XYZ file of N, CA and C in Angstrom:
696
model
N -99.872 -61.370 137.081
C -98.970 -62.378 137.635
C -97.836 -62.695 136.659
N -98.203 -62.839 135.361
C -97.188 -63.154 134.359
C -96.155 -62.045 134.268
N -96.601 -60.789 134.295
C -95.675 -59.672 134.200
C -94.724 -59.643 135.391
N -95.210 -59.984 136.569
C -94.357 -60.033 137.751
C -93.284 -61.106 137.593
N -93.660 -62.228 136.992
C -92.716 -63.333 136.833
C -91.552 -62.946 135.927
N -91.789 -62.050 134.986
C -90.732 -61.634 134.076
C -89.619 -60.869 134.797
N -89.878 -60.422 136.013
C -88.916 -59.574 136.720
C -88.366 -60.223 137.985
N -88.493 -61.547 138.115
C -87.948 -62.198 139.303
C -86.424 -62.172 139.249
N -85.816 -62.210 140.417
C -84.361 -62.211 140.501
C -83.827 -63.625 140.318
N -82.516 -63.710 140.119
C -81.888 -65.027 139.990
C -82.129 -65.863 141.238
N -82.064 -65.224 142.397
C -82.267 -65.956 143.649
C -83.684 -66.508 143.763
N -84.639 -65.818 143.144
C -86.036 -66.247 143.229
C -86.397 -67.322 142.210
N -85.540 -67.514 141.215
C -85.837 -68.475 140.160
C -86.016 -69.871 140.745
N -87.124 -70.473 140.443
C -87.401 -71.824 140.922
C -88.246 -71.893 142.169
N -88.393 -70.768 142.858
C -89.205 -70.781 144.074
C -90.662 -71.049 143.719
N -91.233 -72.048 144.360
C -92.620 -72.402 144.105
C -92.848 -73.125 142.796
N -91.765 -73.525 142.120
C -91.906 -74.211 140.831
C -92.531 -75.587 141.021
N -93.320 -75.998 140.043
C -93.963 -77.310 140.098
C -93.010 -78.437 139.715
N -91.913 -78.089 139.048
C -90.895 -79.076 138.702
C -89.555 -78.586 139.238
N -88.652 -79.508 139.623
C -87.357 -79.089 140.167
C -86.524 -78.352 139.125
N -85.812 -77.330 139.557
C -84.932 -76.561 138.682
C -83.522 -76.598 139.254
N -82.564 -77.015 138.433
C -81.161 -77.021 138.820
C -80.481 -75.852 138.120
N -80.032 -74.865 138.892
C -79.371 -73.692 138.316
C -77.867 -73.945 138.229
N -77.301 -73.706 137.046
C -75.893 -73.960 136.797
C -75.197 -72.674 136.365
N -73.871 -72.721 136.285
C -73.108 -71.507 136.043
C -73.227 -70.942 134.649
N -73.201 -71.815 133.637
C -73.271 -71.342 132.257
C -73.765 -72.471 131.365
N -73.853 -72.190 130.072
C -74.388 -73.190 129.147
C -73.513 -74.436 129.085
N -72.201 -74.257 129.243
C -71.307 -75.414 129.229
C -71.641 -76.403 130.326
N -72.000 -75.892 131.494
C -72.385 -76.774 132.591
C -73.697 -77.484 132.291
N -74.611 -76.779 131.630
C -75.880 -77.402 131.242
C -75.615 -78.582 130.312
N -74.783 -78.367 129.307
C -74.492 -79.427 128.347
C -73.795 -80.605 129.030
N -72.877 -80.299 129.953
C -72.163 -81.377 130.640
C -73.124 -82.207 131.482
N -74.048 -81.558 132.172
C -75.016 -82.292 132.992
C -75.882 -83.205 132.133
N -76.306 -82.709 130.979
C -77.117 -83.536 130.085
C -76.326 -84.743 129.599
N -75.089 -84.510 129.159
C -74.255 -85.612 128.668
C -73.982 -86.625 129.765
N -73.689 -86.130 130.954
C -73.378 -87.024 132.064
C -74.581 -87.878 132.430
N -75.766 -87.290 132.408
C -76.949 -88.083 132.743
C -77.211 -89.140 131.678
N -76.980 -88.817 130.426
C -77.103 -89.821 129.367
C -76.160 -90.991 129.628
N -74.905 -90.671 129.888
C -73.884 -91.692 130.097
C -74.190 -92.533 131.332
N -74.545 -91.884 132.420
C -74.785 -92.617 133.666
C -76.000 -93.528 133.563
N -77.030 -93.103 132.843
C -78.207 -93.956 132.659
C -77.843 -95.198 131.847
N -77.059 -95.015 130.805
C -76.642 -96.151 129.981
C -75.749 -97.091 130.778
N -74.794 -96.548 131.515
C -73.901 -97.392 132.316
C -74.686 -98.191 133.351
N -75.631 -97.562 134.006
C -76.441 -98.251 135.019
C -77.221 -99.401 134.393
N -77.874 -99.124 133.283
C -78.666 -100.166 132.634
C -77.789 -101.280 132.080
N -76.606 -100.937 131.568
C -75.685 -101.975 131.100
C -75.284 -102.896 132.242
N -74.978 -102.332 133.404
C -74.598 -103.155 134.559
C -75.722 -104.094 134.967
N -76.961 -103.616 134.840
C -78.120 -104.396 135.265
C -78.682 -105.273 134.156
N -78.026 -105.271 133.008
C -78.480 -106.090 131.898
C -79.771 -105.611 131.273
N -80.018 -104.314 131.336
C -81.251 -103.741 130.806
C -80.974 -102.923 129.546
N -81.995 -102.788 128.736
C -81.914 -101.910 127.575
C -82.096 -100.456 128.010
N -81.556 -99.535 127.242
C -81.732 -98.103 127.490
C -82.472 -97.482 126.311
N -83.510 -96.723 126.626
C -84.276 -96.022 125.596
C -84.294 -94.540 125.948
N -83.739 -93.713 125.076
C -83.680 -92.275 125.303
C -84.359 -91.538 124.156
N -85.144 -90.523 124.488
C -85.625 -89.571 123.491
C -84.627 -88.420 123.455
N -84.143 -88.097 122.259
C -83.057 -87.124 122.117
C -83.462 -85.964 121.208
N -82.983 -84.765 121.515
C -83.264 -83.595 120.675
C -82.109 -83.270 119.738
N -82.387 -82.438 118.741
C -81.316 -81.714 118.056
C -81.577 -80.247 118.362
N -81.203 -79.843 119.512
C -81.466 -78.540 120.100
C -82.070 -78.770 121.493
N -81.212 -78.726 122.525
C -79.781 -78.402 122.509
C -78.938 -79.512 121.873
N -77.736 -79.121 121.442
C -76.814 -80.094 120.861
C -75.439 -80.061 121.524
N -75.200 -79.104 122.417
C -73.886 -78.971 123.039
C -73.483 -80.148 123.892
N -74.435 -80.993 124.272
C -74.135 -82.169 125.078
C -73.498 -83.293 124.258
N -73.706 -83.291 122.950
C -73.283 -84.448 122.166
C -71.769 -84.618 122.044
N -70.964 -83.561 121.826
C -69.513 -83.774 121.821
C -69.007 -84.349 123.142
N -69.598 -83.912 124.248
C -69.202 -84.434 125.561
C -69.631 -85.883 125.687
N -70.848 -86.183 125.267
C -71.347 -87.559 125.312
C -70.458 -88.487 124.493
N -70.127 -88.083 123.271
C -69.279 -88.900 122.403
C -67.932 -89.156 123.060
N -67.335 -88.108 123.614
C -66.025 -88.269 124.257
C -66.095 -89.235 125.428
N -67.112 -89.096 126.277
C -67.236 -89.969 127.445
C -67.480 -91.419 127.034
N -68.306 -91.624 126.018
C -68.567 -92.989 125.546
C -67.279 -93.632 125.046
N -66.515 -92.906 124.248
C -65.277 -93.466 123.703
C -64.223 -93.668 124.780
N -64.087 -92.704 125.689
C -63.071 -92.821 126.738
C -63.400 -93.924 127.734
N -64.655 -94.040 128.090
C -65.064 -95.038 129.088
C -65.390 -96.386 128.468
N -65.342 -96.475 127.146
C -65.643 -97.713 126.421
C -67.031 -98.226 126.792
N -68.013 -97.359 126.649
C -69.395 -97.686 127.001
C -70.102 -98.263 125.780
N -70.579 -99.483 125.898
C -71.297 -100.103 124.792
C -72.699 -99.509 124.670
N -73.058 -99.148 123.446
C -74.404 -98.658 123.164
C -75.242 -99.718 122.445
N -74.771 -100.953 122.441
C -75.446 -102.006 121.683
C -76.873 -102.243 122.155
N -77.143 -101.994 123.430
C -78.493 -102.187 123.971
C -79.232 -100.867 124.134
N -78.784 -99.841 123.411
C -79.423 -98.521 123.486
C -80.257 -98.262 122.238
N -81.374 -97.601 122.439
C -82.163 -97.074 121.331
C -82.324 -95.577 121.543
N -81.896 -94.796 120.567
C -82.085 -93.344 120.605
C -83.253 -92.997 119.683
N -84.241 -92.321 120.230
C -85.394 -91.876 119.460
C -85.335 -90.358 119.359
N -85.069 -89.854 118.188
C -85.043 -88.397 118.046
C -86.449 -87.831 118.002
N -86.568 -86.586 118.463
C -87.876 -85.962 118.642
C -88.573 -85.593 117.344
N -87.816 -85.135 116.365
C -88.464 -84.478 115.236
C -87.531 -84.385 114.042
N -88.094 -83.932 112.938
C -87.309 -83.701 111.721
C -88.087 -82.761 110.817
N -87.340 -81.955 110.065
C -87.950 -81.065 109.079
C -88.464 -81.867 107.879
N -89.537 -81.338 107.272
C -90.130 -81.970 106.098
C -90.219 -80.991 104.936
N -90.249 -81.545 103.735
C -90.554 -80.763 102.546
C -92.048 -80.460 102.505
N -92.443 -79.620 101.569
C -93.854 -79.246 101.445
C -94.749 -80.442 101.142
N -94.184 -81.477 100.498
C -94.980 -82.660 100.174
C -95.039 -83.667 101.321
N -94.447 -83.305 102.470
C -94.504 -84.172 103.637
C -93.389 -85.187 103.732
N -92.448 -85.166 102.801
C -91.297 -86.072 102.855
C -90.169 -85.436 103.668
N -89.244 -86.274 104.151
C -88.070 -85.753 104.847
C -87.293 -84.785 103.950
N -86.735 -83.714 104.522
C -85.737 -82.957 103.779
C -84.530 -83.866 103.587
N -83.715 -83.572 102.606
C -82.587 -84.440 102.291
C -81.639 -84.536 103.478
N -81.140 -85.726 103.733
C -80.252 -85.945 104.875
C -78.949 -85.164 104.735
N -78.597 -84.761 103.510
C -77.379 -83.971 103.303
C -77.597 -82.481 103.536
N -78.851 -82.054 103.694
C -79.152 -80.652 104.000
C -78.616 -80.331 105.392
N -77.979 -79.198 105.542
C -77.402 -78.839 106.848
C -78.458 -78.694 107.934
N -79.722 -78.529 107.545
C -80.802 -78.423 108.526
C -81.290 -79.781 109.015
N -80.943 -80.845 108.321
C -81.488 -82.163 108.647
C -81.010 -82.657 110.006
N -81.950 -82.992 110.863
C -81.602 -83.548 112.164
C -81.034 -84.960 112.013
N -81.521 -85.699 111.017
C -80.960 -87.025 110.755
C -79.494 -86.895 110.351
N -79.220 -85.926 109.485
C -77.850 -85.699 109.065
C -76.963 -85.285 110.225
N -77.493 -84.420 111.097
C -76.713 -83.983 112.254
C -76.332 -85.167 113.127
N -77.297 -86.016 113.451
C -77.007 -87.145 114.335
C -75.982 -88.082 113.710
N -76.075 -88.296 112.407
C -75.097 -89.149 111.738
C -73.705 -88.528 111.782
N -73.611 -87.230 111.462
C -72.311 -86.558 111.374
C -71.663 -86.352 112.728
N -72.456 -85.870 113.692
C -71.891 -85.373 114.945
C -71.978 -86.354 116.111
N -72.746 -87.407 115.950
C -72.880 -88.366 117.054
C -72.450 -89.760 116.601
N -73.256 -90.400 115.792
C -73.032 -91.813 115.492
C -71.700 -92.073 114.795
N -71.314 -91.232 113.846
C -70.067 -91.471 113.109
C -68.831 -91.193 113.950
N -69.000 -90.502 115.070
C -67.859 -90.155 115.917
C -67.681 -91.110 117.094
N -68.605 -92.032 117.253
C -68.476 -93.060 118.286
C -67.777 -94.267 117.670
N -66.846 -94.850 118.407
C -66.106 -95.998 117.887
C -67.066 -97.076 117.389
N -66.729 -97.680 116.252
C -67.627 -98.632 115.604
C -68.020 -99.782 116.518
N -67.092 -100.224 117.355
C -67.398 -101.372 118.216
C -68.303 -101.000 119.386
N -68.570 -99.706 119.574
C -69.399 -99.247 120.686
C -70.772 -98.763 120.242
N -70.880 -98.218 119.049
C -72.114 -97.564 118.618
C -73.222 -98.589 118.377
N -74.466 -98.158 118.577
C -75.603 -99.050 118.358
C -75.849 -99.281 116.871
N -76.521 -100.394 116.522
C -76.868 -100.638 115.118
C -77.779 -99.536 114.574
N -77.785 -99.377 113.256
C -78.573 -98.316 112.631
C -80.059 -98.446 112.924
N -80.547 -99.686 113.076
C -81.979 -99.874 113.328
C -82.395 -99.420 114.723
N -81.430 -99.053 115.567
C -81.736 -98.526 116.892
C -81.541 -97.004 116.957
N -81.433 -96.376 115.793
C -81.333 -94.917 115.674
C -82.614 -94.454 114.992
N -83.562 -93.995 115.774
C -84.935 -93.836 115.304
C -85.316 -92.366 115.129
N -86.049 -92.093 114.067
C -86.697 -90.798 113.863
C -88.172 -91.033 113.587
N -89.038 -90.111 114.003
C -90.445 -90.240 113.606
C -90.547 -90.228 112.086
N -91.441 -91.056 111.570
C -91.539 -91.287 110.133
C -92.871 -90.754 109.607
N -92.837 -89.792 108.677
C -94.101 -89.257 108.154
C -94.931 -90.304 107.419
N -94.303 -91.395 106.993
C -95.032 -92.463 106.304
C -95.578 -93.508 107.273
N -95.141 -93.461 108.524
C -95.598 -94.418 109.537
C -95.597 -93.708 110.888
N -96.576 -92.863 111.095
C -96.566 -91.964 112.249
C -96.741 -92.689 113.578
N -97.268 -93.890 113.565
C -97.466 -94.643 114.803
C -96.244 -95.467 115.187
N -95.230 -95.449 114.328
C -94.069 -96.310 114.550
C -93.394 -96.051 115.891
N -93.141 -94.783 116.219
C -92.428 -94.459 117.456
C -93.215 -94.920 118.671
N -94.503 -94.635 118.708
C -95.320 -95.029 119.860
C -95.323 -96.545 120.029
N -95.477 -97.271 118.935
C -95.484 -98.734 119.008
C -94.138 -99.260 119.481
N -93.060 -98.676 118.976
C -91.722 -99.115 119.361
C -91.480 -98.884 120.843
N -91.897 -97.725 121.339
C -91.723 -97.426 122.764
C -92.446 -98.464 123.614
N -93.647 -98.844 123.214
C -94.385 -99.859 123.960
C -93.646 -101.194 123.923
N -93.118 -101.556 122.767
C -92.386 -102.819 122.629
C -91.133 -102.843 123.494
N -90.482 -101.692 123.632
C -89.232 -101.606 124.392
C -89.454 -101.426 125.887
N -90.694 -101.270 126.308
C -90.980 -101.128 127.732
C -90.917 -99.711 128.250
N -90.996 -98.727 127.361
C -91.014 -97.334 127.789
C -89.692 -96.626 127.593
N -89.723 -95.324 127.820
C -88.550 -94.461 127.661
C -87.936 -94.186 129.026
N -86.630 -94.375 129.144
C -85.941 -94.105 130.412
C -85.886 -92.609 130.698
N -85.382 -91.842 129.739
C -85.290 -90.386 129.905
C -85.619 -89.716 128.580
N -86.416 -88.673 128.644
C -86.637 -87.790 127.500
C -85.838 -86.518 127.735
N -84.894 -86.240 126.856
C -84.111 -85.010 126.912
C -84.680 -84.008 125.911
N -84.561 -82.727 126.229
C -85.059 -81.718 125.309
C -84.647 -80.324 125.721
N -85.117 -79.359 124.956
C -84.926 -77.952 125.267
C -86.261 -77.245 125.138
N -86.270 -75.952 125.374
C -87.508 -75.171 125.324
C -87.356 -74.080 124.275
N -88.272 -74.052 123.317
C -88.207 -73.090 122.227
C -88.743 -71.728 122.614
N -88.663 -70.801 121.683
C -88.986 -69.400 121.936
C -90.410 -69.206 122.430
N -91.341 -70.017 121.951
C -92.734 -69.884 122.396
C -93.138 -70.999 123.353
N -92.117 -71.604 123.974
C -92.382 -72.647 124.958
C -92.506 -74.030 124.378
N -92.201 -74.185 123.101
C -92.408 -75.507 122.496
C -91.323 -76.498 122.892
N -91.736 -77.754 123.011
C -90.851 -78.882 123.265
C -90.992 -79.823 122.081
N -89.858 -80.213 121.463
C -89.869 -80.758 120.109
C -90.537 -79.683 119.246
N -91.442 -80.044 118.352
C -92.187 -79.013 117.622
C -93.623 -78.927 118.126
N -93.817 -79.269 119.400
C -95.144 -79.175 120.012
C -95.377 -77.744 120.476
N -95.973 -76.948 119.613
C -96.259 -75.560 119.942
C -97.675 -75.434 120.494
N -97.906 -74.378 121.250
C -99.196 -74.199 121.922
C -100.355 -74.246 120.934
N -101.419 -74.922 121.343
C -102.668 -74.944 120.578
C -103.776 -74.515 121.530
N -104.095 -73.228 121.480
C -105.006 -72.644 122.457
C -106.385 -73.283 122.448
N -106.747 -73.895 121.332
C -108.077 -74.492 121.245
C -108.171 -75.826 121.988
N -107.024 -76.361 122.426
C -107.008 -77.643 123.121
C -106.914 -77.451 124.625
N -107.538 -78.341 125.364
C -107.369 -78.361 126.816
C -106.000 -78.953 127.135
N -105.562 -78.804 128.384
C -104.277 -79.378 128.793
C -104.283 -80.887 128.589
N -105.410 -81.517 128.888
C -105.515 -82.970 128.748
C -105.412 -83.386 127.282
N -106.062 -82.621 126.417
C -106.011 -82.938 124.985
C -104.603 -82.733 124.431
N -103.945 -81.661 124.868
C -102.589 -81.390 124.402
C -101.641 -82.493 124.864
N -101.819 -82.956 126.104
C -100.954 -83.995 126.661
C -101.121 -85.326 125.947
N -102.225 -85.507 125.264
C -102.497 -86.774 124.578
C -102.116 -86.751 123.104
N -101.538 -85.637 122.625
C -101.213 -85.535 121.202
C -100.165 -86.570 120.801
N -100.381 -87.268 119.687
C -99.439 -88.277 119.208
C -98.412 -87.674 118.251
N -97.575 -88.528 117.695
C -96.674 -88.112 116.622
C -97.498 -87.626 115.433
N -97.084 -86.499 114.854
C -97.885 -85.929 113.772
C -97.042 -84.979 112.911
N -97.550 -84.708 111.739
C -96.977 -83.703 110.842
C -97.689 -82.388 111.104
N -96.926 -81.293 111.144
C -97.534 -79.993 111.435
C -96.823 -78.867 110.708
N -97.447 -77.700 110.757
C -96.856 -76.480 110.217
C -96.169 -75.735 111.350
N -94.921 -75.364 111.145
C -94.129 -74.691 112.182
C -94.513 -73.217 112.230
N -94.634 -72.670 113.430
C -95.018 -71.266 113.566
C -93.938 -70.346 112.996
N -94.360 -69.154 112.595
C -93.422 -68.195 112.009
C -92.369 -67.759 113.028
N -92.749 -67.605 114.308
C -91.750 -67.173 115.291
C -90.667 -68.229 115.499
N -91.049 -69.499 115.474
C -90.053 -70.559 115.599
C -89.151 -70.594 114.374
N -89.740 -70.452 113.203
C -88.940 -70.431 111.979
C -87.985 -69.239 111.972
N -88.427 -68.099 112.484
C -87.574 -66.907 112.511
C -86.377 -67.114 113.426
N -86.623 -67.638 114.620
C -85.526 -67.879 115.560
C -84.548 -68.901 114.994
N -85.071 -69.990 114.434
C -84.192 -71.012 113.873
C -83.428 -70.487 112.658
N -84.051 -69.584 111.905
C -83.374 -69.008 110.744
C -82.156 -68.195 111.159
N -82.254 -67.513 112.293
C -81.123 -66.708 112.769
C -79.907 -67.593 113.005
N -80.132 -68.747 113.625
C -79.019 -69.633 113.937
C -78.558 -70.494 112.776
N -79.489 -70.840 111.870
C -79.175 -71.832 110.844
C -79.086 -71.298 109.422
N -79.694 -70.127 109.157
C -79.713 -69.603 107.794
C -79.387 -68.113 107.750
N -78.656 -67.622 108.763
C -78.280 -66.205 108.811
C -79.481 -65.280 108.672
N -80.611 -65.734 109.205
C -81.807 -64.909 109.208
C -82.719 -65.081 108.011
N -82.363 -65.945 107.076
C -83.170 -66.127 105.859
C -84.360 -67.030 106.164
N -85.428 -66.441 106.671
C -86.583 -67.239 107.079
C -87.220 -67.972 105.905
N -87.157 -67.398 104.714
C -87.747 -68.058 103.548
C -87.024 -69.354 103.191
N -85.811 -69.522 103.715
C -85.052 -70.747 103.450
C -85.327 -71.830 104.485
N -86.181 -71.525 105.457
C -86.503 -72.497 106.500
C -87.724 -73.323 106.110
N -87.689 -74.626 106.366
C -88.870 -75.452 106.095
C -90.072 -74.969 106.897
N -91.246 -75.177 106.323
C -92.481 -74.787 107.000
C -93.156 -75.957 107.698
N -92.697 -77.156 107.390
C -93.332 -78.341 107.968
C -92.323 -79.193 108.719
N -92.839 -79.988 109.653
C -91.999 -80.907 110.414
C -92.850 -82.071 110.888
N -92.168 -83.139 111.270
C -92.837 -84.213 111.994
C -92.267 -84.216 113.400
N -93.120 -84.404 114.385
C -92.688 -84.361 115.778
C -93.387 -85.437 116.584
N -92.678 -85.998 117.553
C -93.372 -86.836 118.513
C -94.249 -85.921 119.363
N -95.297 -86.464 119.938
C -96.209 -85.658 120.733
C -95.987 -85.838 122.220
N -96.735 -85.076 122.993
C -96.622 -85.180 124.444
C -97.127 -86.518 124.958
N -97.880 -87.235 124.166
C -98.303 -88.575 124.546
C -97.101 -89.422 124.952
N -96.041 -89.377 124.162
C -94.850 -90.176 124.446
C -93.847 -89.440 125.321
N -93.794 -88.117 125.220
C -92.869 -87.356 126.064
C -93.239 -87.500 127.535
N -94.503 -87.296 127.844
C -94.938 -87.341 129.243
C -94.926 -88.743 129.820
N -94.895 -89.756 128.966
C -94.862 -91.137 129.446
C -93.455 -91.585 129.833
N -92.433 -90.789 129.503
C -91.062 -91.142 129.872
C -90.926 -91.186 131.389
N -90.067 -92.078 131.860
C -89.887 -92.202 133.311
C -89.231 -90.956 133.907
N -88.393 -90.295 133.127
C -87.790 -89.027 133.554
C -87.753 -88.078 132.357
N -87.844 -86.783 132.640
C -87.727 -85.748 131.610
C -86.673 -84.746 132.068
N -85.733 -84.432 131.183
C -84.689 -83.462 131.493
C -84.653 -82.409 130.383
N -84.886 -81.162 130.750
C -84.889 -80.067 129.786
C -83.707 -79.146 130.062
N -82.879 -78.938 129.058
C -81.731 -78.053 129.197
C -82.065 -76.666 128.681
N -81.970 -75.666 129.547
C -82.299 -74.280 129.181
C -80.996 -73.486 129.182
N -80.568 -73.056 128.017
C -79.245 -72.442 127.900
C -79.272 -71.108 127.178
N -80.456 -70.682 126.724
C -80.574 -69.387 126.057
C -81.201 -68.384 127.020
N -81.616 -67.233 126.475
C -82.201 -66.189 127.312
C -83.649 -66.465 127.657
N -84.249 -67.479 127.021
C -85.633 -67.808 127.343
C -85.707 -69.167 128.011
C-alpha cells in the first residue's frame, strides 16, 4: 500500500485523506496562505477583545516576511498575542546554542520577525516564548493559563517529524500523542537535511540535541496548519 502511495498522481493527492489538504500553485502561495491565516486570526481576536496564542515554527519561514509586511501595513496590534516557538537547538550540555549563532531559532525570530515589526505594534518580549531546557513544563503551563492555542503552525520534516518530534517505534500512537516538551537527540537524517540548507552539507557542524514541544500541546491546539513546500 505504501509503495502505491508513492506513485499517486497530482489529481489523486488528498483523495481519502483523513485531514483536509489544500493544494496550491507553488511554495510562495503556501507561505502567503500561512501568513494570511496568522494575520486574520489575530485581527479576528483583536476585534473580539480576545488574546491570540500561536505556536510558530522556524521551518517553514517563508511566511514571516509576508506576515511582517501585513502587520505593518494594516497596523495590526500584537500586544495581546503570544507566540510560542516549537523548538530550539541545544549544546551538548543541554543549554541553548548562542542566540547569535545563525542556526539559533531564537536569533532568527528576533532578526527576521520581531525587530522588523514596528515598535508600537510588536508584542512585549515576555510574550515571545521558546521551550526552556531549564523549565520544560513552562510552555504547557503557560498554554493552560492562556486558555489554549488558537493555531499551531508547522512543517513536515524529511522523516515526517513535526517540530523535532521524530518517530519512536517503541511507542503506541496514544503514547506518542501524549509526549510533553523534552530534550532529545536529533536523528542523523534530520541533521543531514538541515546541514544541506544551513551548513553547506557540514553535518558535523550541526547540533545533535534540541528541545521541542511535544504532541501533547500540538494536538491540543484548536487548529493545526502544516505548510508543505518541499518535495516531501
